[in-house]
Amino acid sequence: MAAKGRQGWVCQRRTSDDCWACSAWPDLTELYPGSSFFVSTEVLEKLQQRCGPAGSDAQRSCNRYGWELILALLGPHRLLLIVSVERNFELGILRVIKSMSNINNLFFIVIQHSRQVFTLQDLTADSWEVERKKTRRLRYTCR
């Protein structure tokens, strides 16, 4: 479980079935350079094979990959909790992600990683600001 330290919440690998951590592990890959969020290399490879660009619709594949990655990060036990407790599935996902780690811009990190995987253009400074504001609004919505 995450423990509260002097600097706030410390993100740690929770259980053996979690596929992510906030520190480097031998079997994990940093999701996006400088993000300090690491995901199982095996999980990333499987998702890339399953959601790989089929045809010319790379943007659709990129979006699907991003959501599949978020669902993989949540894991089956958290998804079951969201489905059984929450009326609004999207807000349930946001609440659980907020409780998982101290990384408030996880959606932005997933978007950047997805764009990098599908060789779409990274977010510019202006579009990054728009995404950051959306993420901040979502974060306050789910309090």
PDB file of C-alpha atoms in Angstrom:
ATOM      1  CA  MET A   1       0.000   0.000   0.000  1.00  0.00           C
ATOM      2  CA  ALA A   2       1.027   3.591  -0.409  1.00  0.00           C
ATOM      3  CA  ALA A   3       2.367   5.046   2.787  1.00  0.00           C
ATOM      4  CA  LYS A   4       2.217   8.651   3.856  1.00  0.00           C
ATOM      5  CA  GLY A   5       5.710  10.026   4.311  1.00  0.00           C
ATOM      6  CA  ARG A   6       7.136  13.435   5.102  1.00  0.00           C
ATOM      7  CA  GLN A   7       6.816  14.589   1.498  1.00  0.00           C
ATOM      8  CA  GLY A   8       3.219  13.359   1.071  1.00  0.00           C
ATOM      9  CA  TRP A   9       1.960  10.128  -0.430  1.00  0.00           C
ATOM     10  CA  VAL A  10       4.658   7.746  -1.581  1.00  0.00           C
ATOM     11  CA  CYS A  11       3.797   5.737  -4.654  1.00  0.00           C
ATOM     12  CA  GLN A  12       4.800   2.102  -4.319  1.00  0.00           C
ATOM     13  CA  ARG A  13       3.918  -1.130  -5.997  1.00  0.00           C
ATOM     14  CA  ARG A  14       0.819  -2.279  -4.143  1.00  0.00           C
ATOM     15  CA  THR A  15       0.427  -6.006  -4.648  1.00  0.00           C
ATOM     16  CA  SER A  16       2.008  -8.717  -6.735  1.00  0.00           C
ATOM     17  CA  ASP A  17      -0.685  -8.336  -9.406  1.00  0.00           C
ATOM     18  CA  ASP A  18      -0.003  -4.619  -9.968  1.00  0.00           C
ATOM     19  CA  CYS A  19       1.833  -3.917 -13.198  1.00  0.00           C
ATOM     20  CA  TRP A  20       3.158  -0.462 -12.258  1.00  0.00           C
ATOM     21  CA  ALA A  21       5.358   1.398  -9.781  1.00  0.00           C
ATOM     22  CA  CYS A  22       6.789   4.877  -9.258  1.00  0.00           C
ATOM     23  CA  SER A  23      10.363   3.653  -9.069  1.00  0.00           C
ATOM     24  CA  ALA A  24      12.490   1.620 -11.442  1.00  0.00           C
ATOM     25  CA  TRP A  25      12.196  -2.173 -11.270  1.00  0.00           C
ATOM     26  CA  PRO A  26      14.018  -4.655 -13.519  1.00  0.00           C
ATOM     27  CA  ASP A  27      10.843  -5.748 -15.347  1.00  0.00           C
ATOM     28  CA  LEU A  28       9.342  -2.240 -15.730  1.00  0.00           C
ATOM     29  CA  THR A  29       9.679   0.414 -18.431  1.00  0.00           C
ATOM     30  CA  GLU A  30       9.317   4.156 -17.793  1.00  0.00           C
ATOM     31  CA  LEU A  31       6.025   5.122 -19.396  1.00  0.00           C
ATOM     32  CA  TYR A  32       7.262   8.476 -20.707  1.00  0.00           C
ATOM     33  CA  PRO A  33      10.727  10.026 -20.230  1.00  0.00           C
ATOM     34  CA  GLY A  34      10.876  12.006 -17.004  1.00  0.00           C
ATOM     35  CA  SER A  35       7.477  10.784 -15.765  1.00  0.00           C
ATOM     36  CA  SER A  36       8.745   8.579 -12.888  1.00  0.00           C
ATOM     37  CA  PHE A  37       5.914   6.154 -13.641  1.00  0.00           C
ATOM     38  CA  PHE A  38       6.947   2.644 -14.631  1.00  0.00           C
ATOM     39  CA  VAL A  39       4.812  -0.084 -16.202  1.00  0.00           C
ATOM     40  CA  SER A  40       5.449  -3.765 -16.855  1.00  0.00           C
ATOM     41  CA  THR A  41       7.289  -4.232 -20.145  1.00  0.00           C
ATOM     42  CA  GLU A  42       5.304  -7.401 -20.791  1.00  0.00           C
ATOM     43  CA  VAL A  43       1.964  -5.594 -20.359  1.00  0.00           C
ATOM     44  CA  LEU A  44       3.041  -2.801 -22.718  1.00  0.00           C
ATOM     45  CA  GLU A  45       4.142  -5.274 -25.398  1.00  0.00           C
ATOM     46  CA  LYS A  46       0.858  -7.220 -25.204  1.00  0.00           C
ATOM     47  CA  LEU A  47      -1.209  -4.043 -25.449  1.00  0.00           C
ATOM     48  CA  GLN A  48       0.810  -2.797 -28.417  1.00  0.00           C
ATOM     49  CA  GLN A  49       0.235  -6.075 -30.237  1.00  0.00           C
ATOM     50  CA  ARG A  50      -3.490  -6.076 -29.467  1.00  0.00           C
ATOM     51  CA  CYS A  51      -4.130  -2.395 -30.248  1.00  0.00           C
ATOM     52  CA  GLY A  52      -1.549  -1.995 -32.992  1.00  0.00           C
ATOM     53  CA  PRO A  53      -2.390   0.279 -35.889  1.00  0.00           C
ATOM     54  CA  ALA A  54      -4.659  -1.684 -38.196  1.00  0.00           C
ATOM     55  CA  GLY A  55      -5.082   0.202 -41.439  1.00  0.00           C
ATOM     56  CA  SER A  56      -4.876   3.953 -41.668  1.00  0.00           C
ATOM     57  CA  ASP A  57      -6.682   4.870 -38.447  1.00  0.00           C
ATOM     58  CA  ALA A  58      -3.667   5.307 -36.162  1.00  0.00           C
ATOM     59  CA  GLN A  59      -5.466   7.911 -34.013  1.00  0.00           C
ATOM     60  CA  ARG A  60      -8.253   5.466 -33.156  1.00  0.00           C
ATOM     61  CA  SER A  61      -5.715   2.749 -32.314  1.00  0.00           C
ATOM     62  CA  CYS A  62      -3.810   5.264 -30.188  1.00  0.00           C
ATOM     63  CA  ASN A  63      -6.952   6.182 -28.219  1.00  0.00           C
ATOM     64  CA  ARG A  64      -7.896   2.532 -27.719  1.00  0.00           C
ATOM     65  CA  TYR A  65      -4.360   1.740 -26.557  1.00  0.00           C
ATOM     66  CA  GLY A  66      -4.501   4.593 -24.014  1.00  0.00           C
ATOM     67  CA  TRP A  67      -7.749   3.344 -22.464  1.00  0.00           C
ATOM     68  CA  GLU A  68      -6.587  -0.270 -22.493  1.00  0.00           C
ATOM     69  CA  LEU A  69      -3.419   0.849 -20.686  1.00  0.00           C
ATOM     70  CA  ILE A  70      -5.407   2.723 -18.027  1.00  0.00           C
ATOM     71  CA  LEU A  71      -7.604  -0.336 -17.478  1.00  0.00           C
ATOM     72  CA  ALA A  72      -4.479  -2.516 -17.181  1.00  0.00           C
ATOM     73  CA  LEU A  73      -3.011  -0.095 -14.612  1.00  0.00           C
ATOM     74  CA  LEU A  74      -6.192  -0.293 -12.540  1.00  0.00           C
ATOM     75  CA  GLY A  75      -6.208  -4.082 -12.517  1.00  0.00           C
ATOM     76  CA  PRO A  76      -9.207  -6.403 -12.172  1.00  0.00           C
ATOM     77  CA  HIS A  77      -9.745  -5.927  -8.428  1.00  0.00           C
ATOM     78  CA  ARG A  78     -10.026  -2.119  -8.742  1.00  0.00           C
ATOM     79  CA  LEU A  79     -12.265  -2.367 -11.822  1.00  0.00           C
ATOM     80  CA  LEU A  80     -14.618  -4.673  -9.950  1.00  0.00           C
ATOM     81  CA  LEU A  81     -14.788  -2.155  -7.104  1.00  0.00           C
ATOM     82  CA  ILE A  82     -15.549   0.694  -9.520  1.00  0.00           C
ATOM     83  CA  VAL A  83     -18.289  -1.232 -11.300  1.00  0.00           C
ATOM     84  CA  SER A  84     -19.930  -2.377  -8.058  1.00  0.00           C
ATOM     85  CA  VAL A  85     -19.780   0.966  -6.202  1.00  0.00           C
ATOM     86  CA  GLU A  86     -19.788   3.850  -8.685  1.00  0.00           C
ATOM     87  CA  ARG A  87     -22.744   5.084 -10.701  1.00  0.00           C
ATOM     88  CA  ASN A  88     -20.498   7.050 -13.045  1.00  0.00           C
ATOM     89  CA  PHE A  89     -17.784   4.739 -14.415  1.00  0.00           C
ATOM     90  CA  GLU A  90     -15.487   7.564 -15.632  1.00  0.00           C
ATOM     91  CA  LEU A  91     -15.528   9.384 -12.281  1.00  0.00           C
ATOM     92  CA  GLY A  92     -14.930   6.058 -10.559  1.00  0.00           C
ATOM     93  CA  ILE A  93     -11.817   5.541 -12.657  1.00  0.00           C
ATOM     94  CA  LEU A  94     -10.610   9.042 -11.788  1.00  0.00           C
ATOM     95  CA  ARG A  95     -11.144   8.498  -8.054  1.00  0.00           C
ATOM     96  CA  VAL A  96      -9.283   5.205  -8.065  1.00  0.00           C
ATOM     97  CA  ILE A  97      -6.371   6.582 -10.104  1.00  0.00           C
ATOM     98  CA  LYS A  98      -6.137   9.496  -7.686  1.00  0.00           C
ATOM     99  CA  SER A  99      -5.930   7.060  -4.763  1.00  0.00           C
ATOM    100  CA  MET A 100      -3.313   4.890  -6.518  1.00  0.00           C
ATOM    101  CA  SER A 101      -0.483   7.388  -6.665  1.00  0.00           C
ATOM    102  CA  ASN A 102       0.615  10.951  -6.119  1.00  0.00           C
ATOM    103  CA  ILE A 103       0.970  11.395  -9.880  1.00  0.00           C
ATOM    104  CA  ASN A 104      -1.814  13.819 -10.770  1.00  0.00           C
ATOM    105  CA  ASN A 105      -1.105  13.934 -14.481  1.00  0.00           C
ATOM    106  CA  LEU A 106      -1.310  10.203 -15.176  1.00  0.00           C
ATOM    107  CA  PHE A 107      -3.753  10.757 -18.044  1.00  0.00           C
ATOM    108  CA  PHE A 108      -1.308  13.175 -19.676  1.00  0.00           C
ATOM    109  CA  ILE A 109       1.542  10.664 -19.270  1.00  0.00           C
ATOM    110  CA  VAL A 110      -0.585   7.938 -20.877  1.00  0.00           C
ATOM    111  CA  ILE A 111      -1.536  10.266 -23.762  1.00  0.00           C
ATOM    112  CA  GLN A 112       2.112  11.158 -24.396  1.00  0.00           C
ATOM    113  CA  HIS A 113       3.174   7.517 -24.208  1.00  0.00           C
ATOM    114  CA  SER A 114       0.386   6.476 -26.606  1.00  0.00           C
ATOM    115  CA  ARG A 115       1.360   9.161 -29.104  1.00  0.00           C
ATOM    116  CA  GLN A 116       4.976   8.085 -28.858  1.00  0.00           C
ATOM    117  CA  VAL A 117       4.080   4.424 -29.468  1.00  0.00           C
ATOM    118  CA  PHE A 118       1.946   5.265 -32.487  1.00  0.00           C
ATOM    119  CA  THR A 119       4.480   7.838 -33.747  1.00  0.00           C
ATOM    120  CA  LEU A 120       1.912  10.593 -33.636  1.00  0.00           C
ATOM    121  CA  GLN A 121       3.125  14.078 -32.921  1.00  0.00           C
ATOM    122  CA  ASP A 122       3.870  14.820 -29.265  1.00  0.00           C
ATOM    123  CA  LEU A 123       1.797  17.504 -27.622  1.00  0.00           C
ATOM    124  CA  THR A 124       2.994  21.044 -28.276  1.00  0.00           C
ATOM    125  CA  ALA A 125       3.383  23.523 -25.428  1.00  0.00           C
ATOM    126  CA  ASP A 126      -0.085  24.967 -26.157  1.00  0.00           C
ATOM    127  CA  SER A 127      -1.869  21.633 -26.442  1.00  0.00           C
ATOM    128  CA  TRP A 128       0.000  20.385 -23.363  1.00  0.00           C
ATOM    129  CA  GLU A 129      -1.456  23.294 -21.398  1.00  0.00           C
ATOM    130  CA  VAL A 130      -4.966  22.398 -22.606  1.00  0.00           C
ATOM    131  CA  GLU A 131      -4.486  18.734 -21.589  1.00  0.00           C
ATOM    132  CA  ARG A 132      -3.071  19.775 -18.211  1.00  0.00           C
ATOM    133  CA  LYS A 133      -6.097  21.995 -17.519  1.00  0.00           C
ATOM    134  CA  LYS A 134      -8.491  19.188 -18.492  1.00  0.00           C
ATOM    135  CA  THR A 135      -6.671  16.807 -16.165  1.00  0.00           C
ATOM    136  CA  ARG A 136      -6.767  19.360 -13.347  1.00  0.00           C
ATOM    137  CA  ARG A 137     -10.527  19.873 -13.857  1.00  0.00           C
ATOM    138  CA  LEU A 138     -11.083  16.119 -13.793  1.00  0.00           C
ATOM    139  CA  ARG A 139      -8.993  15.804 -10.643  1.00  0.00           C
ATOM    140  CA  TYR A 140     -11.118  18.380  -8.808  1.00  0.00           C
ATOM    141  CA  THR A 141     -14.336  16.884 -10.164  1.00  0.00           C
ATOM    142  CA  CYS A 142     -13.697  13.550  -8.469  1.00  0.00           C
ATOM    143  CA  ARG A 143     -13.013  14.799  -4.939  1.00  0.00           C
TER     144      ARG A 143
END
